[in-house]
Tab-separated table of C-alpha atoms in Angstrom:
chain	number	residue	atom	x	y	z
Z	955	MET	CA	119.025	15.377	2.092
Z	956	THR	CA	116.701	18.141	0.850
Z	957	ARG	CA	116.796	19.416	-2.664
Z	958	GLU	CA	115.234	22.038	-4.918
Z	959	THR	CA	116.630	20.588	-8.198
Z	960	PRO	CA	115.746	17.521	-10.361
Z	961	MET	CA	116.943	14.116	-9.192
Z	962	THR	CA	120.654	13.323	-9.835
Z	963	TYR	CA	121.438	10.061	-11.463
Z	964	LEU	CA	123.256	8.089	-8.783
Z	965	PHE	CA	125.868	6.734	-11.112
Z	966	SER	CA	126.702	10.009	-12.712
Z	967	TYR	CA	129.885	11.814	-11.544
Z	968	ALA	CA	127.780	14.155	-9.456
Z	969	GLY	CA	125.767	11.252	-8.015
Z	970	ARG	CA	128.750	9.190	-7.060
Z	971	THR	CA	130.236	12.321	-5.393
Z	972	ILE	CA	127.017	12.799	-3.338
Z	973	LEU	CA	127.052	9.128	-2.261
Z	974	ARG	CA	130.696	9.130	-1.483
Z	975	ARG	CA	130.473	12.206	0.720
Z	976	PHE	CA	127.337	10.950	2.412
Z	977	VAL	CA	128.172	7.429	3.502
Z	978	ASP	CA	130.158	7.048	6.725
Z	979	ARG	CA	130.190	4.938	9.967
Z	980	ALA	CA	127.068	6.706	11.129
Z	981	THR	CA	124.904	5.731	8.180
Z	982	LEU	CA	121.895	3.435	8.382
Z	983	PHE	CA	120.922	1.691	5.135
Z	984	ALA	CA	117.117	1.329	4.469
Z	985	PHE	CA	115.322	-0.151	1.524
Z	986	ASP	CA	111.797	-0.726	0.218
Z	987	LEU	CA	111.125	-4.337	-0.981
Z	988	ASP	CA	108.826	-4.548	-4.014
Z	989	GLY	CA	110.323	-2.733	-7.034
Z	990	THR	CA	113.497	-1.930	-5.121
Z	991	LEU	CA	115.169	-5.058	-3.817
Z	992	ALA	CA	113.016	-7.303	-5.987
Z	993	PRO	CA	111.509	-6.729	-9.451
Z	994	ILE	CA	107.757	-6.052	-9.721
Z	995	VAL	CA	105.870	-9.108	-10.873
Z	996	ALA	CA	102.200	-9.560	-11.909
Z	997	ASP	CA	101.542	-11.930	-8.980
Z	998	PRO	CA	102.897	-10.438	-5.738
Z	999	ASP	CA	103.151	-13.948	-4.177
Z	1000	ARG	CA	105.840	-14.739	-6.730
Z	1001	ILE	CA	108.158	-11.822	-5.914
Z	1002	GLN	CA	111.746	-12.919	-5.408
Z	1003	VAL	CA	114.820	-11.044	-4.234
Z	1004	PRO	CA	117.591	-12.061	-6.562
Z	1005	GLN	CA	120.343	-14.205	-4.931
Z	1006	GLY	CA	122.967	-11.676	-5.687
Z	1007	VAL	CA	121.067	-8.973	-3.901
Z	1008	GLN	CA	120.472	-11.278	-0.890
Z	1009	GLU	CA	124.185	-12.008	-0.698
Z	1010	ARG	CA	125.104	-8.343	-0.651
Z	1011	LEU	CA	122.422	-7.461	1.871
Z	1012	ILE	CA	123.707	-10.125	4.197
Z	1013	ARG	CA	127.224	-8.765	3.848
Z	1014	LEU	CA	126.116	-5.159	4.351
Z	1015	ASN	CA	124.049	-6.212	7.422
Z	1016	LEU	CA	127.294	-7.279	9.025
Z	1017	LEU	CA	128.931	-3.957	8.457
Z	1018	ALA	CA	126.098	-1.522	9.251
Z	1019	PRO	CA	122.469	-1.427	10.380
Z	1020	VAL	CA	120.179	-2.559	7.469
Z	1021	VAL	CA	116.498	-1.791	7.621
Z	1022	ILE	CA	113.674	-2.911	5.341
Z	1023	ILE	CA	110.552	-0.728	5.310
Z	1024	THR	CA	107.871	-2.352	3.084
Z	1025	GLY	CA	104.203	-2.085	2.331
Z	1026	ARG	CA	103.901	-5.801	2.866
Z	1027	ALA	CA	102.846	-7.404	6.193
Z	1028	LEU	CA	105.833	-8.547	8.274
Z	1029	ALA	CA	105.004	-12.230	7.893
Z	1030	ASP	CA	104.716	-11.895	4.169
Z	1031	ALA	CA	107.909	-9.879	3.789
Z	1032	ARG	CA	110.010	-12.381	5.819
Z	1033	LYS	CA	109.008	-15.131	3.362
Z	1034	HIS	CA	110.558	-13.250	0.424
Z	1035	LEU	CA	113.593	-11.500	1.881
Z	1036	GLY	CA	116.009	-14.458	2.308
Z	1037	PHE	CA	117.888	-12.760	5.235
Z	1038	THR	CA	117.119	-11.124	8.550
Z	1039	PRO	CA	117.811	-7.379	8.637
Z	1040	CYS	CA	118.518	-5.369	11.658
Z	1041	TYR	CA	114.930	-4.139	11.581
Z	1042	LEU	CA	112.007	-5.095	9.419
Z	1043	VAL	CA	109.003	-2.763	9.280
Z	1044	GLY	CA	105.818	-3.608	7.427
Z	1045	ASN	CA	102.565	-2.064	6.357
Z	1046	HIS	CA	104.133	1.176	5.200
Z	1047	GLY	CA	105.468	1.876	8.680
Z	1048	ALA	CA	102.444	0.813	10.720
Z	1049	GLU	CA	103.805	-2.603	11.834
Z	1050	GLY	CA	107.054	-3.720	13.424
Z	1051	LEU	CA	108.321	-0.471	15.085
Z	1052	PRO	CA	109.575	-1.084	18.581
Z	1053	GLY	CA	107.156	0.146	21.311
Z	1054	ARG	CA	104.191	0.445	18.976
Z	1055	GLU	CA	102.572	-2.984	19.618
Z	1056	GLN	CA	99.423	-1.650	21.327
Z	1057	GLN	CA	98.878	0.831	18.437
Z	1058	GLU	CA	99.167	-2.012	15.970
Z	1059	GLU	CA	96.257	-3.864	17.659
Z	1060	GLU	CA	94.072	-0.792	17.152
Z	1061	PHE	CA	95.086	-0.461	13.558
Z	1062	CYS	CA	94.096	-4.086	12.951
Z	1063	ARG	CA	90.690	-3.583	14.538
Z	1064	GLN	CA	90.129	-0.532	12.328
Z	1065	CYS	CA	91.034	-2.452	9.195
Z	1066	SER	CA	88.678	-5.257	10.029
Z	1067	GLU	CA	85.830	-2.683	10.240
Z	1068	TRP	CA	86.805	-1.193	6.857
Z	1069	LEU	CA	86.849	-4.658	5.331
Z	1070	GLU	CA	83.209	-5.197	6.344
Z	1071	GLN	CA	82.264	-1.776	4.950
Z	1072	LEU	CA	84.000	-2.512	1.679
Z	1073	LYS	CA	82.001	-5.715	1.295
Z	1074	ILE	CA	78.815	-3.579	1.330
Z	1075	LEU	CA	80.218	-0.736	-0.728
Z	1076	MET	CA	81.739	-3.015	-3.398
Z	1077	PRO	CA	79.766	-6.347	-3.371
Z	1078	HIS	CA	81.052	-7.374	-6.815
Z	1079	ALA	CA	84.725	-6.348	-6.379
Z	1080	SER	CA	86.244	-9.659	-7.339
Z	1081	GLY	CA	84.201	-9.645	-10.590
Z	1082	CYS	CA	85.695	-6.305	-11.500
Z	1083	GLY	CA	89.256	-7.536	-11.079
Z	1084	ILE	CA	89.701	-6.191	-7.553
Z	1085	PHE	CA	91.561	-8.116	-4.910
Z	1086	ILE	CA	91.363	-6.886	-1.346
Z	1087	GLU	CA	94.361	-7.776	0.672
Z	1088	ASN	CA	93.960	-7.590	4.462
Z	1089	LYS	CA	97.476	-7.106	5.776
Z	1090	GLY	CA	96.390	-6.639	9.396
Z	1091	ALA	CA	97.367	-3.036	10.105
Z	1092	THR	CA	96.496	-1.814	6.569
Z	1093	LEU	CA	94.463	-2.854	3.583
Z	1094	SER	CA	95.597	-2.955	-0.051
Z	1095	LEU	CA	93.031	-2.874	-2.897
Z	1096	HIS	CA	94.762	-4.305	-5.980
Z	1097	TYR	CA	93.343	-3.856	-9.453
Z	1098	ARG	CA	96.220	-4.822	-11.717
Z	1099	ASN	CA	94.090	-7.552	-13.353
Z	1100	ALA	CA	91.067	-5.242	-14.050
Z	1101	SER	CA	89.996	-5.081	-17.656
Z	1102	ASP	CA	89.542	-1.233	-17.391
Z	1103	PRO	CA	92.052	-0.204	-14.668
Z	1104	ASN	CA	91.200	3.542	-14.938
Z	1105	ALA	CA	87.366	2.895	-14.378
Z	1106	VAL	CA	88.080	0.546	-11.499
Z	1107	SER	CA	90.459	3.043	-9.939
Z	1108	ARG	CA	87.724	5.690	-9.935
Z	1109	LYS	CA	85.352	3.247	-8.258
Z	1110	LEU	CA	87.839	2.399	-5.628
Z	1111	VAL	CA	88.566	6.090	-4.795
Z	1112	GLN	CA	84.873	6.652	-4.486
Z	1113	ALA	CA	84.420	3.683	-2.191
Z	1114	ILE	CA	87.344	4.697	-0.089
Z	1115	SER	CA	85.944	8.189	0.362
Z	1116	ARG	CA	82.856	6.657	2.042
Z	1117	LEU	CA	84.714	4.657	4.707
Z	1118	LYS	CA	84.133	5.570	8.350
Z	1119	PRO	CA	86.330	6.766	9.918
Z	1120	PRO	CA	88.193	8.172	6.844
Z	1121	PRO	CA	91.447	6.353	6.161
Z	1122	ARG	CA	94.743	7.773	4.863
Z	1123	ARG	CA	94.733	6.804	1.216
Z	1124	ILE	CA	98.060	5.983	-0.475
Z	1125	PRO	CA	97.791	5.316	-4.257
Z	1126	GLY	CA	100.350	2.976	-5.726
Z	1127	LYS	CA	100.954	1.085	-8.978
Z	1128	TYR	CA	97.536	-0.511	-9.612
Z	1129	VAL	CA	96.811	-0.574	-5.955
Z	1130	GLU	CA	95.074	1.686	-3.474
Z	1131	ASN	CA	96.480	1.394	0.119
Z	1132	ILE	CA	94.357	2.435	3.020
Z	1133	VAL	CA	95.948	3.226	6.359
Z	1134	PRO	CA	94.508	4.361	9.672
Z	1135	TYR	CA	95.214	7.901	10.563
Z	1136	GLY	CA	97.826	7.970	13.310
Z	1137	ALA	CA	99.719	5.087	11.929
Z	1138	PRO	CA	103.399	5.978	11.336
Z	1139	HIS	CA	104.362	6.248	7.665
Z	1140	LYS	CA	107.713	5.252	6.144
Z	1141	GLY	CA	109.297	8.574	6.910
Z	1142	GLU	CA	108.322	8.484	10.522
Z	1143	ALA	CA	109.448	4.854	10.774
Z	1144	LEU	CA	112.889	5.630	9.311
Z	1145	SER	CA	113.270	8.576	11.720
Z	1146	GLN	CA	112.472	6.472	14.713
Z	1147	LEU	CA	114.887	3.668	13.630
Z	1148	MET	CA	117.690	6.236	13.220
Z	1149	LEU	CA	117.212	7.046	16.889
Z	1150	GLN	CA	116.827	3.365	17.778
Z	1151	THR	CA	120.128	2.479	16.151
Z	1152	GLY	CA	121.970	5.582	17.130
Z	1153	CYS	CA	122.630	6.436	13.492
Z	1154	SER	CA	122.759	10.161	12.715
Z	1155	LYS	CA	122.331	9.537	8.929
Z	1156	ALA	CA	120.264	7.262	6.660
Z	1157	LEU	CA	120.249	6.273	3.014
Z	1158	PHE	CA	116.899	5.122	1.746
Z	1159	VAL	CA	116.129	3.490	-1.618
Z	1160	GLY	CA	112.519	3.130	-2.789
Z	1161	ASP	CA	110.377	3.231	-5.901
Z	1162	ASP	CA	106.684	3.902	-5.102
Z	1163	ALA	CA	104.383	6.669	-3.945
Z	1164	THR	CA	104.594	5.467	-0.297
Z	1165	ASP	CA	108.334	6.052	-0.450
Z	1166	GLU	CA	107.713	9.807	-0.981
Z	1167	ASP	CA	106.935	9.909	2.711
Z	1168	VAL	CA	110.682	9.407	3.194
Z	1169	PHE	CA	111.834	11.522	0.206
Z	1170	SER	CA	109.717	14.474	1.393
Z	1171	LEU	CA	111.299	14.706	4.840
Z	1172	ALA	CA	113.111	18.076	5.367
Z	1173	ASN	CA	116.207	16.347	6.672
Z	1174	ASP	CA	119.585	16.700	5.117
Z	1175	ARG	CA	120.800	13.754	7.159
Z	1176	ILE	CA	118.645	11.444	4.960
Z	1177	LEU	CA	119.682	10.702	1.397
Z	1178	GLY	CA	116.724	9.525	-0.795
Z	1179	VAL	CA	117.290	7.387	-3.840
Z	1180	ARG	CA	114.380	6.641	-6.160
Z	1181	VAL	CA	114.214	3.636	-8.513
Z	1182	GLY	CA	113.118	5.436	-11.729
Z	1183	CYS	CA	114.353	8.741	-13.054
Z	1184	GLU	CA	111.156	9.649	-14.894
Z	1185	GLY	CA	108.255	11.565	-13.372
Z	1186	SER	CA	108.280	13.786	-10.303
Z	1187	SER	CA	109.775	12.906	-6.960
Z	1188	LEU	CA	111.323	14.569	-3.989
Z	1189	ALA	CA	114.141	12.045	-3.916
Z	1190	ASP	CA	117.683	13.394	-4.127
Z	1191	CYS	CA	119.034	10.858	-6.560
Z	1192	CYS	CA	117.624	8.136	-8.834
Z	1193	LEU	CA	118.392	4.892	-10.605
Z	1194	PHE	CA	117.287	4.065	-14.135
Z	1195	ASN	CA	115.778	0.762	-13.103
Z	1196	GLN	CA	115.560	-1.864	-10.406
Z	1197	ARG	CA	118.411	-3.948	-11.944
Z	1198	GLU	CA	120.883	-1.232	-10.801
Z	1199	ILE	CA	120.229	-2.100	-7.048
Z	1200	LEU	CA	122.997	-4.681	-7.215
Z	1201	ASP	CA	125.458	-1.948	-8.219
Z	1202	VAL	CA	124.147	0.267	-5.417
Z	1203	LEU	CA	124.775	-2.382	-2.885
Z	1204	ASP	CA	128.303	-3.109	-4.172
Z	1205	GLU	CA	129.049	0.668	-4.049
Z	1206	ILE	CA	127.842	1.248	-0.479
Z	1207	ILE	CA	129.567	-1.920	0.774
Z	1208	GLN	CA	132.873	-0.594	-0.566
Z	1209	LEU	CA	132.318	2.826	0.845
Z	1210	THR	CA	131.337	1.289	4.189
Z	1211	LEU	CA	134.471	-0.764	4.334
Z	1212	LYS	CA	136.576	2.280	3.528
Z	1213	THR	CA	135.100	4.262	6.395
Z	1214	LYS	CA	135.758	1.353	8.788
Z	1215	ASP	CA	139.321	1.111	7.582
Z	1216	LEU	CA	139.811	4.732	8.615
Z	1217	VAL	CA	138.935	4.020	12.275
């Protein structure tokens, strides 16, 4: 959906009305992973989707198409999900889309070149608290453990600006993501998967800057829900925190069951 007003809290009367009117048999349900299905943790390798969330996702996946669109590489995301969704898309949309395999190979080649350039541009990266994660089709430059995150962030932005060819830079929470130009973003990935599944509508829940690529789509057939009601966002609705994802899943499962009962 598109909006020109502040985000509506999803579990307010107005938010529930929006959700109830939106969900039907033609709705695809899409979710980010970190910060959405699973709480953010200091060590990304220790992320865990709570069992209750897994159980509800498995149930929802039997009722309607469920899609996970994450910044993680596919192999990494699979380790943490605990279930197999209808579609799993990684690297912010650059990995896992049907028919894009040849493109992915080019993205991986480009990221390998950037990795070599970064070794020259930032020879002491690890000593500054920077961890460079090669995710194949994209790179993520983490600096959560830096002693002065603001100073390190500025250094990273400067180094990224010197990469050849220039990447698409996507800042996140203590991370700079760099993506090859031409790689599909989360919004493009979701739009393609709507066509792929034959769903005319999609509900997407996310929490980070990369999820704004979905929220900013000028498409009233997509309902964007952001985890976090503070700050600016183009999402239609919001949740106060990640813990409410369990209630969201319960709500959409019940709504989906009702729409099927009407058939």
